[in-house]
PDB file of C-alpha atoms in Angstrom:
ATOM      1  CA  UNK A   1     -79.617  48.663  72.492  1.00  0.00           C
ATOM      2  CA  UNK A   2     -80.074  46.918  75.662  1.00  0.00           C
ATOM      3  CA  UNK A   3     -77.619  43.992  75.015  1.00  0.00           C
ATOM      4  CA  UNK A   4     -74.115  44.317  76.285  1.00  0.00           C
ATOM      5  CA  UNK A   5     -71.168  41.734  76.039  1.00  0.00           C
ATOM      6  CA  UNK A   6     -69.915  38.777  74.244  1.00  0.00           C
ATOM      7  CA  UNK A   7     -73.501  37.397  73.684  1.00  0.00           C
ATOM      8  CA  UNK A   8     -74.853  40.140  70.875  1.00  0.00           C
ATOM      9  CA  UNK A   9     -78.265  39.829  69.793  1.00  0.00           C
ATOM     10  CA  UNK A  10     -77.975  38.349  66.065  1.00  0.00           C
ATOM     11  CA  UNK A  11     -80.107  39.105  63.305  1.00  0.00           C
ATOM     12  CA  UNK A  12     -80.154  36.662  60.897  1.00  0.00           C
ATOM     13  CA  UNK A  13     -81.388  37.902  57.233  1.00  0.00           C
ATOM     14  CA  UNK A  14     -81.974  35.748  53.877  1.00  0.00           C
ATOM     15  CA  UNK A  15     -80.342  38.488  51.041  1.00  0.00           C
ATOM     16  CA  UNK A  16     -82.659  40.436  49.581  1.00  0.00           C
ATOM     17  CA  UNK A  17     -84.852  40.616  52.192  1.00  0.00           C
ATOM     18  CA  UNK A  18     -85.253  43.868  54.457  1.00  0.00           C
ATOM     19  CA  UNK A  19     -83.874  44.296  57.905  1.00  0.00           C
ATOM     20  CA  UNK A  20     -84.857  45.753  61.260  1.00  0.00           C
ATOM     21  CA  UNK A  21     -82.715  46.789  63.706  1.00  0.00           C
ATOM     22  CA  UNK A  22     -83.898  47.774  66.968  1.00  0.00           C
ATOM     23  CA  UNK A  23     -82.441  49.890  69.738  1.00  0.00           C
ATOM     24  CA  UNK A  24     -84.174  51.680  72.905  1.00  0.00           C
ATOM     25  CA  UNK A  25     -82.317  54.559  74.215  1.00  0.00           C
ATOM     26  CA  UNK A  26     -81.672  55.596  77.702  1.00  0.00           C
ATOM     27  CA  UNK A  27     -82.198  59.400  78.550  1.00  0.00           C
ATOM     28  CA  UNK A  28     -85.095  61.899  77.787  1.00  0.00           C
ATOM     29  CA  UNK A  29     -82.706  64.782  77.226  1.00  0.00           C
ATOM     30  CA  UNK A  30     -80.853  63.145  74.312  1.00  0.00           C
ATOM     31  CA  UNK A  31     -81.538  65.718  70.957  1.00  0.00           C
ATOM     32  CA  UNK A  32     -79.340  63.823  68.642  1.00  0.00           C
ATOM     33  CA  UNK A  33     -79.086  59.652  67.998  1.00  0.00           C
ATOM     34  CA  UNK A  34     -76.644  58.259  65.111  1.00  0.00           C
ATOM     35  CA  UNK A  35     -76.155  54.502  63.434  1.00  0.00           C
ATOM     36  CA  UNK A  36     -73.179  53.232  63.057  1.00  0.00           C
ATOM     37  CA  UNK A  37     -71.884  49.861  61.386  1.00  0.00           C
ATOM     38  CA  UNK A  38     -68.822  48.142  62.536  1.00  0.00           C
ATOM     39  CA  UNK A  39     -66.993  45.537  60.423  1.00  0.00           C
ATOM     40  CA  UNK A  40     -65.199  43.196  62.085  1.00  0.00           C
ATOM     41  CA  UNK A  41     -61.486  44.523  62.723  1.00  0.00           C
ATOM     42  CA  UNK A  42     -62.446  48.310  61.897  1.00  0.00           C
ATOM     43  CA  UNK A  43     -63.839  50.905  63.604  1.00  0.00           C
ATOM     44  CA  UNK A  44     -67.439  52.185  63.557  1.00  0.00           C
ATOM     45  CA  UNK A  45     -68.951  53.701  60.516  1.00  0.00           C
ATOM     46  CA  UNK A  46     -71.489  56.409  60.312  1.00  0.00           C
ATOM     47  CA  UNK A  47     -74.744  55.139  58.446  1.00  0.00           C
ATOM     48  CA  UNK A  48     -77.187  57.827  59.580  1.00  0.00           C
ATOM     49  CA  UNK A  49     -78.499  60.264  61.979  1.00  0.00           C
ATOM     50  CA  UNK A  50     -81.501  61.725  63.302  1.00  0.00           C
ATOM     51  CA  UNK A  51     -82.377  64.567  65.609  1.00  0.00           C
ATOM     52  CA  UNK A  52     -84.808  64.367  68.050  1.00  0.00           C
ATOM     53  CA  UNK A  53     -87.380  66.945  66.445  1.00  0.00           C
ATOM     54  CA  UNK A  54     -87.958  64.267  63.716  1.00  0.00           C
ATOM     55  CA  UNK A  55     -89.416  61.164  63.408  1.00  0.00           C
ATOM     56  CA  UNK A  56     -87.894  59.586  60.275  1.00  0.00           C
ATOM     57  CA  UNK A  57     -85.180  59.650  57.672  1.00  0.00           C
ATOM     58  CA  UNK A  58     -84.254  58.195  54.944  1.00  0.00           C
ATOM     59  CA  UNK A  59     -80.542  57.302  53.565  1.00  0.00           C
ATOM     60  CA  UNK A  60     -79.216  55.524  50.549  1.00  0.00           C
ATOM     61  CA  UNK A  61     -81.311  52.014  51.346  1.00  0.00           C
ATOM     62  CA  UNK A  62     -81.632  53.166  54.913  1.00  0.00           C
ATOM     63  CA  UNK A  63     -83.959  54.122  57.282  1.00  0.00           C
ATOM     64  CA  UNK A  64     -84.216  55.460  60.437  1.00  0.00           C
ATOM     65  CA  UNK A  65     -87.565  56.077  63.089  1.00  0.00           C
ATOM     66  CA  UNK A  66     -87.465  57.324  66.251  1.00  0.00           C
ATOM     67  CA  UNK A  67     -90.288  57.031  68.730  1.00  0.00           C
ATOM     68  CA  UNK A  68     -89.306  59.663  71.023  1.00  0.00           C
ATOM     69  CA  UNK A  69     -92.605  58.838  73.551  1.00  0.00           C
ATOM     70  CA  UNK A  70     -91.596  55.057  73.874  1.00  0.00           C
ATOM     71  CA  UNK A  71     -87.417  55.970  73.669  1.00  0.00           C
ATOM     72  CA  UNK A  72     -87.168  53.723  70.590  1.00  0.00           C
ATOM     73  CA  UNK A  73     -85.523  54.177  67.304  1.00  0.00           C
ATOM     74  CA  UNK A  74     -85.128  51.644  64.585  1.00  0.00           C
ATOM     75  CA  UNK A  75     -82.815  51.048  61.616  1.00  0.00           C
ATOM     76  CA  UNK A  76     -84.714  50.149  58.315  1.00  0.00           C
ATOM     77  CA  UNK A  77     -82.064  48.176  55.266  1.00  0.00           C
ATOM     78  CA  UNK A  78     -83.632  47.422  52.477  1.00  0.00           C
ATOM     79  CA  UNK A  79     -82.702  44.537  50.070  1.00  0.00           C
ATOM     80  CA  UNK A  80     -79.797  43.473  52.226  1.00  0.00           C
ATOM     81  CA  UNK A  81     -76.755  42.789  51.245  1.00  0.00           C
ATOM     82  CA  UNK A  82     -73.866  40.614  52.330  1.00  0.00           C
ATOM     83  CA  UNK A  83     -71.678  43.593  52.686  1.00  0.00           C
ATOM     84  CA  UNK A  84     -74.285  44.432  55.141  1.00  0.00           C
ATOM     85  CA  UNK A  85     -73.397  41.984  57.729  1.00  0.00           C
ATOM     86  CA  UNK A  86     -71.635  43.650  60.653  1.00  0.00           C
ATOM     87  CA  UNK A  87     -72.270  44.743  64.266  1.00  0.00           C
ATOM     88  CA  UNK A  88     -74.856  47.902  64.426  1.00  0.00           C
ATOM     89  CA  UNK A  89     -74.601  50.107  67.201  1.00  0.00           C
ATOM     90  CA  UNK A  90     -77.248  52.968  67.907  1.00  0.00           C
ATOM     91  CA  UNK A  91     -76.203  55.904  69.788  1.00  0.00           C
ATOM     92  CA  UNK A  92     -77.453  58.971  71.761  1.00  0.00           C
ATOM     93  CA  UNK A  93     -75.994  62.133  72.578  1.00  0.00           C
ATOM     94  CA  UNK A  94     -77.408  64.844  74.825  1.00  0.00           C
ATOM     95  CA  UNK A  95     -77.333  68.379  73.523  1.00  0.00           C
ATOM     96  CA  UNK A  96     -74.118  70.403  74.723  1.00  0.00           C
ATOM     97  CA  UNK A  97     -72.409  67.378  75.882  1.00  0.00           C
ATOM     98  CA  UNK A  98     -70.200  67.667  72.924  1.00  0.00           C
ATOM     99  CA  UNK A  99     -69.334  64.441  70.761  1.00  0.00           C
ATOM    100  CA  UNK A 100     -70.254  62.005  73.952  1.00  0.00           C
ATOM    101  CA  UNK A 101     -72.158  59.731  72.800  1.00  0.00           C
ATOM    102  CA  UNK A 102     -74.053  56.670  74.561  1.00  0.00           C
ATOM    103  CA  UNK A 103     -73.576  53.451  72.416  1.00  0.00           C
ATOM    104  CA  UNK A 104     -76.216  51.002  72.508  1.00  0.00           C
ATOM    105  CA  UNK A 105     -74.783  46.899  72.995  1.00  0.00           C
ATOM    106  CA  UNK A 106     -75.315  46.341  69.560  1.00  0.00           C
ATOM    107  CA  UNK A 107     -76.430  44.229  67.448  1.00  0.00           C
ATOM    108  CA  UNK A 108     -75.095  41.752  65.108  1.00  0.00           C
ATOM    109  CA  UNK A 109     -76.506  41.182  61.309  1.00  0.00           C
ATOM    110  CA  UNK A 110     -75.692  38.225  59.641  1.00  0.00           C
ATOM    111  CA  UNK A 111     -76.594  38.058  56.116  1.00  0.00           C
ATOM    112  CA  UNK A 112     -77.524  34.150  54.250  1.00  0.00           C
ATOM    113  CA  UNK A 113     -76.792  33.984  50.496  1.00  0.00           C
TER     114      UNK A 113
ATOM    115  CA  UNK B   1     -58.498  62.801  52.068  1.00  0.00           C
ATOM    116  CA  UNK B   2     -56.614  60.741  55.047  1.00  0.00           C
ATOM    117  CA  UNK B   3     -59.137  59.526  57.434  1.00  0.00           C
ATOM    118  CA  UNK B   4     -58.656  59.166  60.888  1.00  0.00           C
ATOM    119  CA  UNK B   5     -55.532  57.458  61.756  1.00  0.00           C
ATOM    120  CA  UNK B   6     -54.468  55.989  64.664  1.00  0.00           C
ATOM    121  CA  UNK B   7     -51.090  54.202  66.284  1.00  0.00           C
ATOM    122  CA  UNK B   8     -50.140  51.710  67.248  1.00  0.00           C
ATOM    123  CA  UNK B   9     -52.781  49.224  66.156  1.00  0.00           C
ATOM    124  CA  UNK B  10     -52.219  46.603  68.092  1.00  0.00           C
ATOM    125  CA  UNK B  11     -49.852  46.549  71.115  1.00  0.00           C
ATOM    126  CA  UNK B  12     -48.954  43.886  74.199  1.00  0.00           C
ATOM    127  CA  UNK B  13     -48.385  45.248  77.643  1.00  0.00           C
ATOM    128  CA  UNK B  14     -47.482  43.854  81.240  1.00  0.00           C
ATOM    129  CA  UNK B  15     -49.416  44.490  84.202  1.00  0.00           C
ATOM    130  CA  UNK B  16     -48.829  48.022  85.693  1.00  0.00           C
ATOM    131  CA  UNK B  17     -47.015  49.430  82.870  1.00  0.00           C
ATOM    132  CA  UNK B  18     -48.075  52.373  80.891  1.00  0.00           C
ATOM    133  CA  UNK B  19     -49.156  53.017  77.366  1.00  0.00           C
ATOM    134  CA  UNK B  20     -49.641  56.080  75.333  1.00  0.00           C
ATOM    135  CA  UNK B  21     -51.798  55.919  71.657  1.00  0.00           C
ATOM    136  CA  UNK B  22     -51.687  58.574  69.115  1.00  0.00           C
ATOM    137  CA  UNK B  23     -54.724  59.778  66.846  1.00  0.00           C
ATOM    138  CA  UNK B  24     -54.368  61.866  63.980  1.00  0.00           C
ATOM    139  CA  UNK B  25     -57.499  63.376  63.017  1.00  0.00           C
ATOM    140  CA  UNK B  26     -59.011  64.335  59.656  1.00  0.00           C
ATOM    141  CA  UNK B  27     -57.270  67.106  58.111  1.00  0.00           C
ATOM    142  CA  UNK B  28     -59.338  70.403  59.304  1.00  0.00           C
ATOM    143  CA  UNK B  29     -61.007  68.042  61.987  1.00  0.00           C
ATOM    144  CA  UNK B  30     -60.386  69.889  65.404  1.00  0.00           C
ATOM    145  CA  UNK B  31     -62.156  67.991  67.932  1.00  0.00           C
ATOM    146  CA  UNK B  32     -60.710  64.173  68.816  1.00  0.00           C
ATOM    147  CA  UNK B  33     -62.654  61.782  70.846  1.00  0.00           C
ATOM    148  CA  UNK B  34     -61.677  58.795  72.707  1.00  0.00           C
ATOM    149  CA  UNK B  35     -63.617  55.870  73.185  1.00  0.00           C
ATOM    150  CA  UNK B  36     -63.118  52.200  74.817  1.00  0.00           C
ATOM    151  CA  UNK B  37     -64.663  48.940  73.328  1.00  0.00           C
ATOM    152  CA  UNK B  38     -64.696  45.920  74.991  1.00  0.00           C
ATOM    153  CA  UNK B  39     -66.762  42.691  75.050  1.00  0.00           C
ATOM    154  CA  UNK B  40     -68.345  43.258  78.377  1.00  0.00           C
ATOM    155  CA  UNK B  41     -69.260  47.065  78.765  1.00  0.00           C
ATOM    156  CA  UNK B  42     -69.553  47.670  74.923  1.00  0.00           C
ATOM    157  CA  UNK B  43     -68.519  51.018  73.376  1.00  0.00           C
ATOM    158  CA  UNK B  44     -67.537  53.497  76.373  1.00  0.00           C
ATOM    159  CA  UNK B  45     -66.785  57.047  76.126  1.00  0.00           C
ATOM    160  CA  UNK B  46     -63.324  58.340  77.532  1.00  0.00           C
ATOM    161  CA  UNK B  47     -62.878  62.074  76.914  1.00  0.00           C
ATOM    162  CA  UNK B  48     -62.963  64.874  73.761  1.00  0.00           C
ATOM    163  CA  UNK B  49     -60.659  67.608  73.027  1.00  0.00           C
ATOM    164  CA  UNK B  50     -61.139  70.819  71.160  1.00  0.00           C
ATOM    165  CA  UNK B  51     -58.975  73.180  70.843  1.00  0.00           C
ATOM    166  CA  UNK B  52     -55.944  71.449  73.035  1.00  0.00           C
ATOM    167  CA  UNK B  53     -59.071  71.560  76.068  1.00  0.00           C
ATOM    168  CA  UNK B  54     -60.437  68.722  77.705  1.00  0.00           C
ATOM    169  CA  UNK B  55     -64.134  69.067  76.748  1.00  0.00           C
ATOM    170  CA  UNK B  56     -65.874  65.970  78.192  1.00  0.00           C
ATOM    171  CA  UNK B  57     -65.102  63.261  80.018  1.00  0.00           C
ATOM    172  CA  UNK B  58     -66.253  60.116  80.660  1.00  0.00           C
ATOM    173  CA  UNK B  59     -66.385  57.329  83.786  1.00  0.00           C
ATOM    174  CA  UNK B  60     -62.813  56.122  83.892  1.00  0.00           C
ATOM    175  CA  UNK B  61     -60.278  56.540  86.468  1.00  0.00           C
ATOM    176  CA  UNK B  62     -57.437  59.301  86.844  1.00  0.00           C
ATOM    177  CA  UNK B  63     -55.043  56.486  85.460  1.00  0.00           C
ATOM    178  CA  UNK B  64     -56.644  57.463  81.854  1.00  0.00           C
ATOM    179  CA  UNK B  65     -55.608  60.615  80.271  1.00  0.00           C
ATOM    180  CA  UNK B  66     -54.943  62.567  77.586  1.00  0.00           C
ATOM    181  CA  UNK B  67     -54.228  65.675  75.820  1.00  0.00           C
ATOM    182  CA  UNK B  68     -54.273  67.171  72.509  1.00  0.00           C
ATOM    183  CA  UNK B  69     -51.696  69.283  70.101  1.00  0.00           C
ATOM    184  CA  UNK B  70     -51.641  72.682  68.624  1.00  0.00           C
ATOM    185  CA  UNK B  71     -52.216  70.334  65.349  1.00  0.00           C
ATOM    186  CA  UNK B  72     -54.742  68.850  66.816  1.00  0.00           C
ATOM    187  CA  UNK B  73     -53.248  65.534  67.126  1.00  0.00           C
ATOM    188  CA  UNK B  74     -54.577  63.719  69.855  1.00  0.00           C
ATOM    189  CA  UNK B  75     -52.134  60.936  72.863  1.00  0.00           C
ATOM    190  CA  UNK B  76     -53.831  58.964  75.131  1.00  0.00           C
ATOM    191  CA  UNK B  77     -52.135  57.508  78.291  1.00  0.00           C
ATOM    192  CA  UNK B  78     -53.172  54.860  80.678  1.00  0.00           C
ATOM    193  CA  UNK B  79     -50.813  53.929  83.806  1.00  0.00           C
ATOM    194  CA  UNK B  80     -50.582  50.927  85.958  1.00  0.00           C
ATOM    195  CA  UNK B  81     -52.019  48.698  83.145  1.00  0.00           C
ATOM    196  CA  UNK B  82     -54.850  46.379  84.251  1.00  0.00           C
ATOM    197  CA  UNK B  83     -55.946  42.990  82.945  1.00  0.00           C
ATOM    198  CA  UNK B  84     -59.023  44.582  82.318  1.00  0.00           C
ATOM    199  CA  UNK B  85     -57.506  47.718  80.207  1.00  0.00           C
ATOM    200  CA  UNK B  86     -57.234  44.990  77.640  1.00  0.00           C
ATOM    201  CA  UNK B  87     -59.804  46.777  74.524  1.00  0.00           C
ATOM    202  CA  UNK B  88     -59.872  48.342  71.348  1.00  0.00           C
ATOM    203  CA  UNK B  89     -59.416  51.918  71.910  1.00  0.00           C
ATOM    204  CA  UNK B  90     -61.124  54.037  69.348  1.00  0.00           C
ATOM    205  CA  UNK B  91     -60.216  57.979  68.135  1.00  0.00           C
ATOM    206  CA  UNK B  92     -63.129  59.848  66.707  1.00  0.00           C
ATOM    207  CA  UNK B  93     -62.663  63.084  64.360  1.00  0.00           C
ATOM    208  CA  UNK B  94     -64.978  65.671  63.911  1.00  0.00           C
ATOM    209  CA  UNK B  95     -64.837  69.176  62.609  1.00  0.00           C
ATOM    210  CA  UNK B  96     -66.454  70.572  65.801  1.00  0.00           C
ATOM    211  CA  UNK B  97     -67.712  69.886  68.786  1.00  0.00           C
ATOM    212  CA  UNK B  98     -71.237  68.443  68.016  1.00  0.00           C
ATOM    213  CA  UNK B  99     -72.379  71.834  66.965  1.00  0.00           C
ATOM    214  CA  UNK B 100     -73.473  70.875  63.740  1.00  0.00           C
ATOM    215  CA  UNK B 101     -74.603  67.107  62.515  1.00  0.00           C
ATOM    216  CA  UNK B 102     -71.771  66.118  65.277  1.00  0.00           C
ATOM    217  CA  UNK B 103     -70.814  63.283  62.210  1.00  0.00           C
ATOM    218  CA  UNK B 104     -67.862  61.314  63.856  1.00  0.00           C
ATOM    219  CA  UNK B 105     -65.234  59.525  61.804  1.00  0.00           C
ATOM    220  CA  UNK B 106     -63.653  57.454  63.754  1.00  0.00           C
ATOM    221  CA  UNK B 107     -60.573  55.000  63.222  1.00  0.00           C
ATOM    222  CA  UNK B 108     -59.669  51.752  63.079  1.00  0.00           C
ATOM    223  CA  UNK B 109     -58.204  51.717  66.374  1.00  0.00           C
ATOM    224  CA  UNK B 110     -55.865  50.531  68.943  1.00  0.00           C
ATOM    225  CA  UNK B 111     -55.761  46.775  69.908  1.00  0.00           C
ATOM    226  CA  UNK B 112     -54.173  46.864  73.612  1.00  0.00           C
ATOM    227  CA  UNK B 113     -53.610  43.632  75.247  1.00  0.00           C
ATOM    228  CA  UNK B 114     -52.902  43.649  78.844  1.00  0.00           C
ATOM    229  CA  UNK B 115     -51.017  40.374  80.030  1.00  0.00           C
TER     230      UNK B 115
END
Protein backbone atom coordinates (compact mmCIF):
# COMPACT_ATOMS: atom_id res chain seq x y z
CA UNK A 1 0.00 0.00 0.00
CA UNK A 2 1.44 3.33 -0.36
CA UNK A 3 -0.58 5.09 2.44
CA UNK A 4 0.97 5.34 5.84
CA UNK A 5 -0.48 7.03 9.07
CA UNK A 6 -3.55 8.20 10.73
CA UNK A 7 -5.17 9.22 7.35
CA UNK A 8 -5.91 5.44 5.78
CA UNK A 9 -7.29 5.28 2.47
CA UNK A 10 -11.11 4.19 3.06
CA UNK A 11 -13.07 2.07 0.95
CA UNK A 12 -16.45 2.56 1.27
CA UNK A 13 -18.75 -0.54 0.03
CA UNK A 14 -22.76 -0.82 -0.18
CA UNK A 15 -23.23 -4.82 1.21
CA UNK A 16 -23.45 -7.08 -1.27
CA UNK A 17 -21.48 -5.49 -3.55
CA UNK A 18 -17.78 -6.68 -4.41
CA UNK A 19 -14.64 -5.03 -3.21
CA UNK A 20 -11.20 -4.09 -4.47
CA UNK A 21 -8.42 -3.59 -2.55
CA UNK A 22 -5.35 -2.32 -3.95
CA UNK A 23 -1.74 -2.43 -2.85
CA UNK A 24 1.68 -1.82 -4.89
CA UNK A 25 4.63 -3.44 -3.43
CA UNK A 26 8.09 -2.21 -3.03
CA UNK A 27 10.98 -4.68 -4.03
CA UNK A 28 11.58 -6.91 -7.17
CA UNK A 29 13.09 -9.71 -5.12
CA UNK A 30 9.97 -10.31 -2.98
CA UNK A 31 8.77 -14.33 -3.85
CA UNK A 32 6.01 -14.38 -1.37
CA UNK A 33 3.03 -11.48 -0.60
CA UNK A 34 0.14 -12.29 2.08
CA UNK A 35 -3.39 -10.36 3.07
CA UNK A 36 -4.16 -9.79 6.18
CA UNK A 37 -7.37 -8.22 7.92
CA UNK A 38 -7.18 -6.38 11.12
CA UNK A 39 -10.24 -5.72 13.31
CA UNK A 40 -10.14 -2.99 15.31
CA UNK A 41 -8.47 -3.93 18.82
CA UNK A 42 -6.96 -7.36 17.45
CA UNK A 43 -4.19 -8.29 15.70
CA UNK A 44 -3.82 -9.08 11.98
CA UNK A 45 -5.48 -12.01 10.41
CA UNK A 46 -4.28 -14.09 7.58
CA UNK A 47 -6.84 -13.98 4.56
CA UNK A 48 -4.57 -15.25 1.79
CA UNK A 49 -1.34 -15.64 0.12
CA UNK A 50 0.29 -15.78 -3.08
CA UNK A 51 3.74 -16.58 -4.36
CA UNK A 52 5.33 -14.77 -6.84
CA UNK A 53 5.33 -17.60 -9.64
CA UNK A 54 1.51 -17.08 -9.80
CA UNK A 55 -0.73 -14.70 -10.88
CA UNK A 56 -4.02 -15.45 -9.07
CA UNK A 57 -5.79 -17.27 -6.30
CA UNK A 58 -8.74 -17.83 -5.11
CA UNK A 59 -10.01 -18.22 -1.28
CA UNK A 60 -13.34 -18.73 0.35
CA UNK A 61 -15.01 -15.31 -1.34
CA UNK A 62 -11.51 -14.04 -1.92
CA UNK A 63 -9.28 -13.20 -4.42
CA UNK A 64 -5.99 -12.34 -4.94
CA UNK A 65 -3.84 -10.99 -8.43
CA UNK A 66 -0.57 -10.07 -8.59
CA UNK A 67 0.95 -8.14 -11.44
CA UNK A 68 4.44 -8.92 -10.85
CA UNK A 69 5.64 -6.50 -14.12
CA UNK A 70 3.74 -3.37 -12.69
CA UNK A 71 4.53 -4.52 -8.64
CA UNK A 72 0.77 -4.62 -8.02
CA UNK A 73 -1.42 -7.08 -6.33
CA UNK A 74 -5.06 -6.74 -5.55
CA UNK A 75 -7.55 -8.23 -3.08
CA UNK A 76 -10.90 -9.37 -4.74
CA UNK A 77 -14.25 -9.84 -1.78
CA UNK A 78 -17.07 -10.81 -3.15
CA UNK A 79 -20.62 -10.04 -1.80
CA UNK A 80 -19.25 -8.11 1.13
CA UNK A 81 -20.15 -8.38 4.26
CA UNK A 82 -20.30 -6.20 7.35
CA UNK A 83 -18.02 -8.51 9.16
CA UNK A 84 -15.82 -7.51 6.39
CA UNK A 85 -15.13 -4.07 7.47
CA UNK A 86 -11.64 -3.75 8.92
CA UNK A 87 -8.17 -2.39 8.04
CA UNK A 88 -6.41 -4.61 5.09
CA UNK A 89 -2.86 -4.71 4.99
CA UNK A 90 -0.85 -6.36 2.01
CA UNK A 91 2.50 -7.63 2.63
CA UNK A 92 5.78 -8.78 0.97
CA UNK A 93 8.46 -10.90 2.02
CA UNK A 94 11.73 -11.60 0.22
CA UNK A 95 12.81 -15.19 -0.08
CA UNK A 96 15.29 -16.31 2.84
CA UNK A 97 14.58 -13.33 4.85
CA UNK A 98 12.61 -15.51 7.11
CA UNK A 99 9.05 -14.32 8.42
CA UNK A 100 10.04 -10.39 7.68
CA UNK A 101 7.58 -9.14 6.10
CA UNK A 102 6.97 -5.51 4.51
CA UNK A 103 3.39 -4.29 5.44
CA UNK A 104 1.74 -2.09 3.10
CA UNK A 105 -0.18 1.35 4.99
CA UNK A 106 -3.30 -0.24 4.64
CA UNK A 107 -6.35 0.24 3.86
CA UNK A 108 -9.56 0.70 5.55
CA UNK A 109 -13.07 -1.04 4.35
CA UNK A 110 -16.08 0.24 5.56
CA UNK A 111 -19.07 -1.69 4.81
CA UNK A 112 -22.98 0.35 4.41
CA UNK A 113 -26.00 -1.84 5.28
CA UNK B 1 -5.76 -25.09 20.01
CA UNK B 2 -4.43 -21.79 22.02
CA UNK B 3 -3.50 -19.20 19.58
CA UNK B 4 -0.92 -16.87 19.98
CA UNK B 5 -0.94 -15.21 23.25
CA UNK B 6 0.61 -12.37 24.37
CA UNK B 7 1.16 -10.22 27.88
CA UNK B 8 0.53 -7.73 29.08
CA UNK B 9 -2.08 -6.22 26.79
CA UNK B 10 -2.05 -3.01 27.59
CA UNK B 11 0.56 -1.31 29.84
CA UNK B 12 1.52 2.60 30.93
CA UNK B 13 5.13 3.55 31.22
CA UNK B 14 7.25 6.77 32.16
CA UNK B 15 9.80 8.19 30.06
CA UNK B 16 13.15 6.25 30.18
CA UNK B 17 11.92 3.29 31.91
CA UNK B 18 12.00 -0.16 30.58
CA UNK B 19 9.47 -2.72 29.56
CA UNK B 20 9.63 -6.35 28.79
CA UNK B 21 6.39 -8.28 26.79
CA UNK B 22 5.97 -11.93 26.68
CA UNK B 23 4.58 -14.04 23.60
CA UNK B 24 3.58 -17.45 23.81
CA UNK B 25 3.41 -19.01 20.56
CA UNK B 26 1.15 -21.69 19.06
CA UNK B 27 1.75 -24.95 20.52
CA UNK B 28 4.46 -26.69 18.04
CA UNK B 29 5.03 -23.08 16.57
CA UNK B 30 8.91 -22.53 16.85
CA UNK B 31 9.62 -19.36 15.23
CA UNK B 32 8.18 -15.90 17.08
CA UNK B 33 8.18 -12.64 15.36
CA UNK B 34 7.98 -9.22 16.61
CA UNK B 35 6.42 -6.46 15.01
CA UNK B 36 5.58 -2.60 15.88
CA UNK B 37 2.30 -0.80 14.78
CA UNK B 38 1.82 2.60 15.04
CA UNK B 39 -0.27 5.35 13.37
CA UNK B 40 2.57 7.03 11.62
CA UNK B 41 5.06 4.30 10.25
CA UNK B 42 2.33 1.53 10.02
CA UNK B 43 3.20 -2.14 10.71
CA UNK B 44 7.16 -2.37 11.29
CA UNK B 45 9.16 -5.39 11.63
CA UNK B 46 11.39 -5.82 14.87
CA UNK B 47 13.17 -9.19 14.89
CA UNK B 48 12.32 -13.31 14.59
CA UNK B 49 13.59 -16.09 16.58
CA UNK B 50 13.97 -19.73 15.79
CA UNK B 51 15.34 -21.96 17.68
CA UNK B 52 16.35 -19.48 20.81
CA UNK B 53 18.53 -17.51 17.59
CA UNK B 54 18.00 -14.17 16.51
CA UNK B 55 17.09 -14.75 12.83
CA UNK B 56 16.22 -11.29 11.42
CA UNK B 57 16.13 -8.10 12.44
CA UNK B 58 14.65 -5.13 11.64
CA UNK B 59 15.46 -1.02 11.73
CA UNK B 60 15.18 -0.26 15.41
CA UNK B 61 17.73 0.78 17.79
CA UNK B 62 19.95 -1.39 20.27
CA UNK B 63 17.41 -0.16 23.03
CA UNK B 64 14.96 -3.00 21.45
CA UNK B 65 15.68 -6.53 22.16
CA UNK B 66 14.78 -9.75 22.69
CA UNK B 67 15.29 -13.34 23.09
CA UNK B 68 13.55 -16.52 22.99
CA UNK B 69 13.14 -19.84 25.38
CA UNK B 70 14.00 -23.43 25.09
CA UNK B 71 9.93 -23.50 24.91
CA UNK B 72 9.97 -21.26 22.52
CA UNK B 73 8.38 -18.55 24.38
CA UNK B 74 9.34 -15.36 23.18
CA UNK B 75 10.32 -11.51 25.83
CA UNK B 76 10.78 -8.46 24.30
CA UNK B 77 12.59 -5.51 26.04
CA UNK B 78 12.81 -1.90 25.24
CA UNK B 79 14.98 0.56 27.58
CA UNK B 80 14.92 4.23 28.09
CA UNK B 81 11.21 4.40 27.02
CA UNK B 82 10.43 7.12 24.44
CA UNK B 83 7.26 9.10 23.80
CA UNK B 84 7.41 7.68 20.58
CA UNK B 85 7.75 3.80 21.79
CA UNK B 86 4.10 4.40 22.47
CA UNK B 87 2.44 1.29 19.82
CA UNK B 88 0.83 -1.87 19.67
CA UNK B 89 3.46 -4.40 19.69
CA UNK B 90 2.52 -7.51 17.83
CA UNK B 91 3.99 -11.43 18.32
CA UNK B 92 3.69 -13.57 15.26
CA UNK B 93 3.79 -17.59 15.42
CA UNK B 94 4.75 -19.75 12.84
CA UNK B 95 5.82 -23.32 12.61
CA UNK B 96 9.04 -22.39 10.73
CA UNK B 97 10.88 -19.95 9.46
CA UNK B 98 9.06 -19.01 6.16
CA UNK B 99 10.14 -22.26 4.66
CA UNK B 100 6.89 -23.36 3.80
CA UNK B 101 3.55 -21.03 3.16
CA UNK B 102 5.44 -18.78 5.99
CA UNK B 103 1.40 -18.45 7.38
CA UNK B 104 1.83 -16.11 10.49
CA UNK B 105 -0.62 -16.12 13.37
CA UNK B 106 -0.15 -13.41 15.12
CA UNK B 107 -1.73 -12.01 18.48
CA UNK B 108 -3.70 -9.58 19.76
CA UNK B 109 -0.95 -7.67 21.11
CA UNK B 110 0.62 -5.35 23.48
CA UNK B 111 -0.85 -1.79 23.99
CA UNK B 112 2.31 0.26 25.43
CA UNK B 113 1.74 3.77 26.31
CA UNK B 114 4.69 5.88 26.88
CA UNK B 115 3.86 9.05 29.10
Amino acid sequence: GESVGLHLPTLSVQEGDNSIINCAYSNSASDYFIWYKQESGKGPQFIIDIRSNMDKRQGQRVTVLLNKTVKHLSLQIAATQPGDSAVYFCAERVKAAGNKLTFGGGTRVLVKP
Amino acid sequence: KAGVTQTPRYLIKTRGQQVTLSCSPISGHRSVSWYQQTPGQGLQFLFEYFSETQRNKGNFPGRFSGRQFSNSRSEMNVSTLELGDSALYLCASSLSPGTGTGELFFGEGSRLTVL
